mmCIF file of C-alpha atoms in Angstrom:
data_model
loop_
_atom_site.group_PDB
_atom_site.id
_atom_site.type_symbol
_atom_site.label_atom_id
_atom_site.label_comp_id
_atom_site.label_asym_id
_atom_site.label_seq_id
_atom_site.Cartn_x
_atom_site.Cartn_y
_atom_site.Cartn_z
ATOM 1 C CA MET A 1 33.319 -48.115 38.424
ATOM 2 C CA GLY A 2 31.991 -47.157 41.845
ATOM 3 C CA GLY A 3 32.750 -44.437 44.379
ATOM 4 C CA SER A 4 35.319 -41.746 44.965
ATOM 5 C CA ASP A 5 37.710 -44.312 46.471
ATOM 6 C CA ASN A 6 37.933 -46.109 43.137
ATOM 7 C CA SER A 7 38.530 -42.783 41.349
ATOM 8 C CA THR A 8 41.387 -41.943 43.722
ATOM 9 C CA GLY A 9 42.879 -45.387 43.206
ATOM 10 C CA LEU A 10 42.559 -44.988 39.433
ATOM 11 C CA ILE A 11 44.423 -41.655 39.358
ATOM 12 C CA LEU A 12 47.194 -42.981 41.589
ATOM 13 C CA ALA A 13 47.523 -46.143 39.467
ATOM 14 C CA VAL A 14 47.927 -44.107 36.256
ATOM 15 C CA LEU A 15 50.584 -41.854 37.839
ATOM 16 C CA SER A 16 52.324 -44.945 39.181
ATOM 17 C CA SER A 17 52.526 -46.479 35.702
ATOM 18 C CA GLY A 18 54.195 -43.355 34.323
ATOM 19 C CA PHE A 19 56.896 -43.396 36.991
ATOM 20 C CA ILE A 20 57.484 -47.151 36.809
ATOM 21 C CA GLY A 21 57.684 -47.160 33.000
ATOM 22 C CA THR A 22 60.322 -44.423 33.162
ATOM 23 C CA SER A 23 62.251 -46.263 35.872
ATOM 24 C CA PHE A 24 62.759 -49.294 33.581
ATOM 25 C CA ILE A 25 64.618 -47.112 31.106
ATOM 26 C CA LEU A 26 66.764 -45.307 33.676
ATOM 27 C CA LYS A 27 67.726 -48.566 35.378
ATOM 28 C CA LYS A 28 68.472 -50.246 32.046
ATOM 29 C CA LYS A 29 70.793 -47.396 31.021
ATOM 30 C CA GLY A 30 72.481 -47.583 34.409
ATOM 31 C CA LEU A 31 72.957 -51.337 34.118
ATOM 32 C CA LYS A 32 74.405 -50.943 30.625
ATOM 33 C CA ARG A 33 76.879 -48.306 31.784
ATOM 34 C CA ALA A 34 77.954 -50.436 34.747
ATOM 35 C CA ALA A 35 78.425 -53.519 32.564
ATOM 36 C CA ALA A 36 80.361 -51.510 29.947
ATOM 37 C CA SER A 37 82.764 -50.109 32.525
ATOM 38 C CA THR A 38 83.517 -53.398 34.279
ATOM 39 C CA GLY A 39 82.502 -56.114 31.808
ATOM 40 C CA PHE A 40 80.616 -57.849 34.625
ATOM 41 C CA GLY A 41 76.845 -57.211 34.745
ATOM 42 C CA ALA A 42 74.017 -57.994 37.158
ATOM 43 C CA GLY A 43 73.020 -60.990 35.071
ATOM 44 C CA HIS A 44 76.309 -62.642 36.026
ATOM 45 C CA GLY A 45 76.120 -61.746 39.706
ATOM 46 C CA GLY A 46 77.782 -58.327 39.528
ATOM 47 C CA TYR A 47 76.641 -55.416 41.692
ATOM 48 C CA THR A 48 78.660 -52.558 40.172
ATOM 49 C CA TYR A 49 75.389 -50.966 39.058
ATOM 50 C CA LEU A 50 75.028 -49.790 42.676
ATOM 51 C CA GLN A 51 77.727 -47.214 41.897
ATOM 52 C CA GLU A 52 75.883 -45.913 38.829
ATOM 53 C CA PRO A 53 73.849 -42.663 39.381
ATOM 54 C CA LEU A 54 71.448 -43.481 36.532
ATOM 55 C CA TRP A 55 70.512 -46.765 38.165
ATOM 56 C CA TRP A 56 69.766 -44.940 41.413
ATOM 57 C CA ALA A 57 67.692 -42.359 39.518
ATOM 58 C CA GLY A 58 65.678 -45.238 38.107
ATOM 59 C CA MET A 59 65.427 -46.788 41.549
ATOM 60 C CA ILE A 60 64.099 -43.553 43.078
ATOM 61 C CA THR A 61 61.624 -43.164 40.215
ATOM 62 C CA MET A 62 60.444 -46.716 40.747
ATOM 63 C CA ILE A 63 60.047 -46.101 44.493
ATOM 64 C CA VAL A 64 57.879 -43.055 43.780
ATOM 65 C CA GLY A 65 55.803 -45.099 41.341
ATOM 66 C CA GLU A 66 55.485 -47.994 43.748
ATOM 67 C CA ALA A 67 54.517 -45.591 46.534
ATOM 68 C CA ALA A 68 51.679 -44.249 44.376
ATOM 69 C CA ASN A 69 50.740 -47.839 43.571
ATOM 70 C CA PHE A 70 50.876 -48.703 47.265
ATOM 71 C CA VAL A 71 48.371 -45.979 48.133
ATOM 72 C CA ALA A 72 46.189 -46.921 45.145
ATOM 73 C CA TYR A 73 45.683 -50.425 46.576
ATOM 74 C CA ALA A 74 44.261 -48.895 49.753
ATOM 75 C CA TYR A 75 41.547 -47.157 47.720
ATOM 76 C CA ALA A 76 40.729 -49.585 44.907
ATOM 77 C CA PRO A 77 40.635 -53.374 44.357
ATOM 78 C CA ALA A 78 43.619 -55.162 42.854
ATOM 79 C CA VAL A 79 41.587 -56.198 39.811
ATOM 80 C CA LEU A 80 41.412 -52.481 38.926
ATOM 81 C CA VAL A 81 44.849 -51.241 40.000
ATOM 82 C CA THR A 82 47.062 -54.087 38.781
ATOM 83 C CA PRO A 83 45.937 -54.287 35.110
ATOM 84 C CA LEU A 84 46.566 -50.543 34.739
ATOM 85 C CA GLY A 85 50.238 -51.434 34.974
ATOM 86 C CA ALA A 86 49.927 -51.959 31.212
ATOM 87 C CA LEU A 87 50.372 -48.215 30.878
ATOM 88 C CA SER A 88 53.907 -48.576 32.216
ATOM 89 C CA ILE A 89 54.645 -50.899 29.288
ATOM 90 C CA ILE A 90 53.579 -48.200 26.859
ATOM 91 C CA VAL A 91 55.749 -45.609 28.621
ATOM 92 C CA SER A 92 58.795 -47.894 28.687
ATOM 93 C CA ALA A 93 58.313 -48.962 25.044
ATOM 94 C CA VAL A 94 58.108 -45.377 23.789
ATOM 95 C CA LEU A 95 61.061 -44.204 25.882
ATOM 96 C CA ALA A 96 63.111 -47.272 24.887
ATOM 97 C CA HIS A 97 62.461 -46.373 21.231
ATOM 98 C CA PHE A 98 64.003 -42.917 21.684
ATOM 99 C CA LEU A 99 66.563 -43.428 24.464
ATOM 100 C CA LEU A 100 67.729 -47.030 24.076
ATOM 101 C CA LYS A 101 67.289 -47.272 20.288
ATOM 102 C CA GLU A 102 65.030 -50.313 20.730
ATOM 103 C CA ARG A 103 62.729 -49.832 17.736
ATOM 104 C CA LEU A 104 58.961 -49.584 18.207
ATOM 105 C CA LYS A 105 57.243 -50.729 15.005
ATOM 106 C CA TRP A 106 53.699 -49.945 13.847
ATOM 107 C CA MET A 107 52.350 -53.247 15.139
ATOM 108 C CA GLY A 108 53.877 -52.294 18.461
ATOM 109 C CA VAL A 109 51.845 -49.092 18.374
ATOM 110 C CA LEU A 110 48.749 -51.239 17.768
ATOM 111 C CA GLY A 111 49.718 -53.280 20.809
ATOM 112 C CA CYS A 112 49.923 -50.085 22.875
ATOM 113 C CA VAL A 113 46.445 -49.069 21.708
ATOM 114 C CA SER A 114 45.095 -52.510 22.657
ATOM 115 C CA CYS A 115 46.559 -52.086 26.140
ATOM 116 C CA ILE A 116 44.796 -48.750 26.524
ATOM 117 C CA VAL A 117 41.444 -50.090 25.256
ATOM 118 C CA GLY A 118 41.629 -53.096 27.568
ATOM 119 C CA SER A 119 42.494 -50.858 30.519
ATOM 120 C CA VAL A 120 39.457 -48.658 29.840
ATOM 121 C CA ILE A 121 37.170 -51.713 29.784
ATOM 122 C CA ILE A 122 38.577 -52.890 33.109
ATOM 123 C CA VAL A 123 38.127 -49.438 34.664
ATOM 124 C CA ILE A 124 34.495 -49.244 33.567
ATOM 125 C CA HIS A 125 33.559 -52.651 35.008
ATOM 126 C CA ALA A 126 35.830 -52.714 38.071
ATOM 127 C CA PRO A 127 34.193 -53.738 41.385
ATOM 128 C CA GLU A 128 33.719 -51.278 44.231
ATOM 129 C CA GLU A 129 36.305 -51.403 46.997
ATOM 130 C CA SER A 130 35.093 -52.982 50.231
ATOM 131 C CA THR A 131 37.428 -51.891 53.035
ATOM 132 C CA PRO A 132 37.757 -54.190 56.080
ATOM 133 C CA THR A 133 37.281 -52.555 59.474
ATOM 134 C CA SER A 134 40.511 -53.922 60.965
ATOM 135 C CA VAL A 135 43.702 -55.726 60.038
ATOM 136 C CA GLU A 136 42.385 -58.731 61.944
ATOM 137 C CA GLU A 137 39.690 -59.142 59.291
ATOM 138 C CA ILE A 138 42.390 -59.159 56.607
ATOM 139 C CA TRP A 139 44.338 -61.750 58.591
ATOM 140 C CA ILE A 140 41.273 -64.007 58.658
ATOM 141 C CA LEU A 141 41.078 -63.718 54.865
ATOM 142 C CA ALA A 142 44.809 -64.479 54.554
ATOM 143 C CA THR A 143 44.580 -67.624 56.682
ATOM 144 C CA GLU A 144 41.642 -69.229 54.919
ATOM 145 C CA PRO A 145 42.476 -72.660 53.401
ATOM 146 C CA ALA A 146 42.196 -71.517 49.775
ATOM 147 C CA PHE A 147 44.759 -68.751 50.179
ATOM 148 C CA LEU A 148 47.074 -70.891 52.318
ATOM 149 C CA ILE A 149 47.134 -73.410 49.458
ATOM 150 C CA TYR A 150 48.039 -70.571 47.063
ATOM 151 C CA ILE A 151 50.885 -69.451 49.357
ATOM 152 C CA ALA A 152 52.255 -72.996 49.638
ATOM 153 C CA ALA A 153 52.135 -73.506 45.866
ATOM 154 C CA THR A 154 53.815 -70.128 45.227
ATOM 155 C CA LEU A 155 56.681 -70.690 47.651
ATOM 156 C CA SER A 156 57.249 -74.205 46.315
ATOM 157 C CA LEU A 157 57.507 -72.929 42.733
ATOM 158 C CA VAL A 158 59.871 -70.117 43.760
ATOM 159 C CA ALA A 159 62.122 -72.572 45.611
ATOM 160 C CA ALA A 160 62.249 -74.855 42.570
ATOM 161 C CA LEU A 161 63.032 -71.963 40.215
ATOM 162 C CA VAL A 162 65.795 -70.563 42.442
ATOM 163 C CA MET A 163 67.509 -73.821 43.370
ATOM 164 C CA HIS A 164 67.067 -75.936 40.245
ATOM 165 C CA PHE A 165 66.160 -73.908 37.163
ATOM 166 C CA GLU A 166 68.028 -70.596 37.651
ATOM 167 C CA PRO A 167 71.566 -72.090 37.711
ATOM 168 C CA ARG A 168 70.831 -74.054 34.538
ATOM 169 C CA TYR A 169 68.554 -71.849 32.447
ATOM 170 C CA GLY A 170 68.564 -68.366 34.019
ATOM 171 C CA GLN A 171 70.765 -66.822 31.325
ATOM 172 C CA SER A 172 68.794 -68.265 28.417
ATOM 173 C CA ASN A 173 65.156 -68.420 29.538
ATOM 174 C CA ILE A 174 63.535 -65.135 30.594
ATOM 175 C CA LEU A 175 60.679 -66.969 32.320
ATOM 176 C CA ILE A 176 62.998 -68.075 35.144
ATOM 177 C CA TYR A 177 63.852 -64.609 36.478
ATOM 178 C CA LEU A 178 60.433 -63.143 35.737
ATOM 179 C CA GLY A 179 58.643 -66.181 37.143
ATOM 180 C CA ILE A 180 60.335 -65.604 40.493
ATOM 181 C CA CYS A 181 59.536 -61.866 40.338
ATOM 182 C CA SER A 182 55.893 -62.463 39.472
ATOM 183 C CA LEU A 183 55.210 -65.191 42.010
ATOM 184 C CA MET A 184 56.732 -63.158 44.831
ATOM 185 C CA GLY A 185 55.054 -60.063 43.432
ATOM 186 C CA SER A 186 51.585 -61.537 43.883
ATOM 187 C CA LEU A 187 52.339 -62.000 47.593
ATOM 188 C CA THR A 188 53.800 -58.498 47.711
ATOM 189 C CA VAL A 189 50.590 -56.963 46.391
ATOM 190 C CA VAL A 190 48.232 -58.645 48.856
ATOM 191 C CA SER A 191 50.609 -57.742 51.709
ATOM 192 C CA ILE A 192 50.900 -54.139 50.535
ATOM 193 C CA LYS A 193 47.129 -53.887 50.197
ATOM 194 C CA ALA A 194 46.776 -55.101 53.786
ATOM 195 C CA ILE A 195 49.381 -52.556 54.958
ATOM 196 C CA GLY A 196 47.709 -49.774 52.975
ATOM 197 C CA ILE A 197 44.337 -50.533 54.531
ATOM 198 C CA ALA A 198 45.945 -50.617 57.997
ATOM 199 C CA ILE A 199 47.524 -47.197 57.408
ATOM 200 C CA LYS A 200 44.276 -45.800 56.041
ATOM 201 C CA LEU A 201 42.342 -47.012 59.105
ATOM 202 C CA THR A 202 45.031 -45.635 61.425
ATOM 203 C CA LEU A 203 44.837 -42.195 59.804
ATOM 204 C CA GLU A 204 41.058 -42.317 60.238
ATOM 205 C CA GLY A 205 41.546 -42.785 63.998
ATOM 206 C CA ILE A 206 41.331 -46.596 64.208
ATOM 207 C CA SER A 207 44.944 -47.498 65.037
ATOM 208 C CA GLN A 208 46.220 -50.798 63.644
ATOM 209 C CA ILE A 209 49.824 -50.412 64.830
ATOM 210 C CA ALA A 210 49.422 -52.560 67.933
ATOM 211 C CA TYR A 211 48.165 -55.558 65.963
ATOM 212 C CA PRO A 212 50.964 -58.123 65.362
ATOM 213 C CA GLN A 213 49.301 -59.047 62.059
ATOM 214 C CA THR A 214 50.191 -55.607 60.713
ATOM 215 C CA TRP A 215 53.894 -56.253 61.240
ATOM 216 C CA VAL A 216 53.644 -59.740 59.746
ATOM 217 C CA PHE A 217 52.294 -58.169 56.551
ATOM 218 C CA VAL A 218 55.117 -55.560 56.647
ATOM 219 C CA THR A 219 57.776 -58.282 57.015
ATOM 220 C CA VAL A 220 56.327 -60.346 54.168
ATOM 221 C CA ALA A 221 56.138 -57.279 51.910
ATOM 222 C CA VAL A 222 59.773 -56.284 52.591
ATOM 223 C CA LEU A 223 61.121 -59.788 51.926
ATOM 224 C CA CYS A 224 59.087 -60.150 48.738
ATOM 225 C CA VAL A 225 60.106 -56.716 47.417
ATOM 226 C CA ILE A 226 63.807 -57.429 47.998
ATOM 227 C CA THR A 227 63.495 -60.720 46.117
ATOM 228 C CA GLN A 228 61.597 -59.047 43.266
ATOM 229 C CA LEU A 229 64.178 -56.290 42.817
ATOM 230 C CA ASN A 230 67.091 -58.721 42.804
ATOM 231 C CA TYR A 231 65.644 -60.914 40.058
ATOM 232 C CA LEU A 232 64.210 -57.991 38.107
ATOM 233 C CA ASN A 233 67.710 -56.490 37.920
ATOM 234 C CA LYS A 234 69.032 -59.798 36.601
ATOM 235 C CA ALA A 235 66.274 -59.949 33.980
ATOM 236 C CA LEU A 236 66.865 -56.352 32.842
ATOM 237 C CA ASP A 237 70.610 -56.898 32.573
ATOM 238 C CA THR A 238 70.268 -60.162 30.654
ATOM 239 C CA PHE A 239 67.343 -59.494 28.308
ATOM 240 C CA ASN A 240 65.925 -56.678 26.181
ATOM 241 C CA THR A 241 63.788 -54.131 28.073
ATOM 242 C CA ALA A 242 61.076 -54.424 25.417
ATOM 243 C CA ILE A 243 60.784 -58.122 26.242
ATOM 244 C CA VAL A 244 61.139 -57.876 30.015
ATOM 245 C CA SER A 245 58.423 -55.238 30.501
ATOM 246 C CA PRO A 246 55.467 -56.963 28.761
ATOM 247 C CA ILE A 247 56.249 -60.498 29.905
ATOM 248 C CA TYR A 248 56.739 -59.324 33.477
ATOM 249 C CA TYR A 249 53.457 -57.425 33.263
ATOM 250 C CA VAL A 250 51.512 -60.412 31.928
ATOM 251 C CA MET A 251 52.850 -62.842 34.522
ATOM 252 C CA PHE A 252 52.743 -60.419 37.442
ATOM 253 C CA THR A 253 49.226 -59.157 36.687
ATOM 254 C CA SER A 254 47.772 -62.613 36.108
ATOM 255 C CA LEU A 255 49.161 -63.997 39.364
ATOM 256 C CA THR A 256 48.225 -60.881 41.329
ATOM 257 C CA ILE A 257 44.620 -60.984 40.151
ATOM 258 C CA ILE A 258 44.434 -64.686 41.046
ATOM 259 C CA ALA A 259 45.883 -64.002 44.521
ATOM 260 C CA SER A 260 43.575 -61.028 45.113
ATOM 261 C CA VAL A 261 40.448 -62.835 43.952
ATOM 262 C CA ILE A 262 41.278 -65.775 46.228
ATOM 263 C CA MET A 263 42.130 -63.666 49.293
ATOM 264 C CA PHE A 264 39.916 -60.565 49.050
ATOM 265 C CA LYS A 265 37.097 -62.156 47.008
ATOM 266 C CA ASP A 266 36.986 -59.139 44.658
ATOM 267 C CA TRP A 267 34.362 -60.742 42.395
ATOM 268 C CA LYS A 268 32.048 -61.895 45.174
ATOM 269 C CA ASP A 269 29.341 -59.213 44.681
ATOM 270 C CA GLN A 270 29.752 -58.676 40.942
ATOM 271 C CA SER A 271 27.435 -59.805 38.181
ATOM 272 C CA VAL A 272 28.517 -62.389 35.654
ATOM 273 C CA SER A 273 28.498 -59.746 32.876
ATOM 274 C CA ASP A 274 30.829 -57.445 34.817
ATOM 275 C CA ILE A 275 33.231 -60.272 35.565
ATOM 276 C CA ALA A 276 33.147 -61.359 31.916
ATOM 277 C CA SER A 277 33.806 -57.768 30.792
ATOM 278 C CA GLU A 278 36.781 -57.486 33.143
ATOM 279 C CA ILE A 279 38.191 -60.759 31.834
ATOM 280 C CA CYS A 280 37.704 -59.569 28.232
ATOM 281 C CA GLY A 281 39.424 -56.294 29.078
ATOM 282 C CA PHE A 282 42.286 -58.173 30.675
ATOM 283 C CA VAL A 283 42.612 -60.482 27.656
ATOM 284 C CA THR A 284 42.673 -57.391 25.400
ATOM 285 C CA VAL A 285 45.508 -55.975 27.487
ATOM 286 C CA LEU A 286 47.373 -59.286 27.353
ATOM 287 C CA SER A 287 46.913 -59.396 23.568
ATOM 288 C CA GLY A 288 48.348 -55.913 23.321
ATOM 289 C CA THR A 289 51.405 -56.869 25.338
ATOM 290 C CA ILE A 290 51.939 -59.973 23.182
ATOM 291 C CA VAL A 291 51.731 -57.899 19.984
ATOM 292 C CA LEU A 292 54.099 -55.349 21.466
ATOM 293 C CA HIS A 293 56.502 -58.104 22.482
ATOM 294 C CA SER A 294 56.423 -59.853 19.117
ATOM 295 C CA THR A 295 57.179 -56.711 17.116
ATOM 296 C CA ARG A 296 60.113 -55.393 19.136
ATOM 297 C CA GLU A 297 63.757 -56.050 18.361
ATOM 298 C CA GLN A 298 65.526 -58.442 20.664
ATOM 299 C CA GLU A 299 68.938 -57.715 22.081
ATOM 300 C CA THR A 300 71.688 -59.922 20.744
ATOM 301 C CA SER A 301 74.169 -61.051 23.321
ATOM 302 C CA ALA A 302 77.510 -62.435 22.338
ATOM 303 C CA ALA A 303 78.097 -65.986 23.440
ATOM 304 C CA PRO A 304 81.353 -67.038 25.088
ATOM 305 C CA GLY A 305 84.028 -67.457 22.452
ATOM 306 C CA ALA A 306 82.655 -64.682 20.231
ATOM 307 C CA ALA A 307 83.479 -61.024 19.701
ATOM 308 C CA THR A 308 81.520 -58.073 18.322
ATOM 309 C CA TRP A 309 83.655 -55.715 16.267
ATOM 310 C CA TYR A 310 83.576 -51.958 16.883
ATOM 311 C CA ASN A 311 82.022 -51.230 13.480
ATOM 312 C CA GLN A 312 79.054 -53.457 14.440
ATOM 313 C CA ASP A 313 79.900 -56.216 11.966
ATOM 314 C CA PRO A 314 78.238 -59.552 12.712
ATOM 315 C CA ILE A 315 79.672 -61.604 15.571
ATOM 316 C CA LYS A 316 82.753 -63.560 14.581
ATOM 317 C CA ALA A 317 83.930 -66.708 16.288
ATOM 318 C CA ILE A 318 87.348 -66.574 17.922
ATOM 319 C CA GLU A 319 89.864 -69.066 16.705
ATOM 320 C CA GLU A 320 91.726 -71.071 19.335
ATOM 321 C CA ASP A 321 95.098 -69.498 18.444
ATOM 322 C CA GLU A 322 93.808 -65.899 18.314
ATOM 323 C CA HIS A 323 94.611 -63.425 21.069
ATOM 324 C CA LEU A 324 92.243 -60.472 21.538
ATOM 325 C CA ILE A 325 92.039 -57.638 24.014
ATOM 326 C CA THR A 326 88.962 -55.866 25.372
ATOM 327 C CA VAL A 327 88.870 -52.078 25.079
ATOM 328 C CA HIS A 328 86.302 -50.421 27.356
ATOM 329 C CA ASN A 329 86.997 -46.807 26.378
ATOM 330 C CA THR A 330 85.603 -46.053 22.919
ATOM 331 C CA ASP A 331 87.656 -42.832 22.757
ATOM 332 C CA TYR A 332 90.522 -45.122 21.740
ATOM 333 C CA PHE A 333 88.973 -45.315 18.284
ATOM 334 C CA ASP A 334 88.612 -41.536 17.769
#
């Protein structure tokens, strides 16, 4: 790993992972409370979670984490910062074990260790950050044919997922919501990196505010972040946190690294051995997330026409001539 800039980016990325991992848990608890009080969750288009303090606590924690991540991208390449997001999976898995009662088994612990080992390998072999001298240089990189093709492919896939696949499979296939989040997230990262570099140059006395390209990157980042948050909320409300976190990490990180390598040419000056080591480290992290995912308990959601009894007996189908009521206040049973 080279230079003090990379070290600063590393520290900020680790702190960011801690905050973001915690935010998953706080937001999940807020979403659960909102759904329990109204019976209509974010996964079905509800927005009552906006009135839940725990959700906002998670949102603020995520903003702090993302802010640290934002600054980290200004100091270190995406191929270093993004994979360290695996640490947020470890944080969320451990906290989910204690706070959400989503069990973390011993193989899950092994998965966490694999994530850490892979992250260390990536840190050791990460490329040095090469900071452009103006936002115009970044704009030239963003408008090269290879990256324009990536943008076109990404937006086409997002449009297909939103218009065709989400209405049909959104509630049953986690890849729909997280696919949208991850695809838009890759564009978010390259935009945020451009903004971070512009801010860094401005603070150093080379103002980038007057460049229209700066504001284009800001607009793209805002639109992508809003889209990400909307579909991430739907994924968290519909599926188990222990499943959402690792799958989102794998998809988001893979696409972000691809986007960054295409746009910023992170591997341009690296040796083949360093690139191979980074790939091996990344594969180790991915393996850890897969192990963690495969050993965690999945949430069971009652299908329409079924009821879960208060004593946690298995789900029982409702007969056509049965009439049941929903009780939201569990104090009724005391």
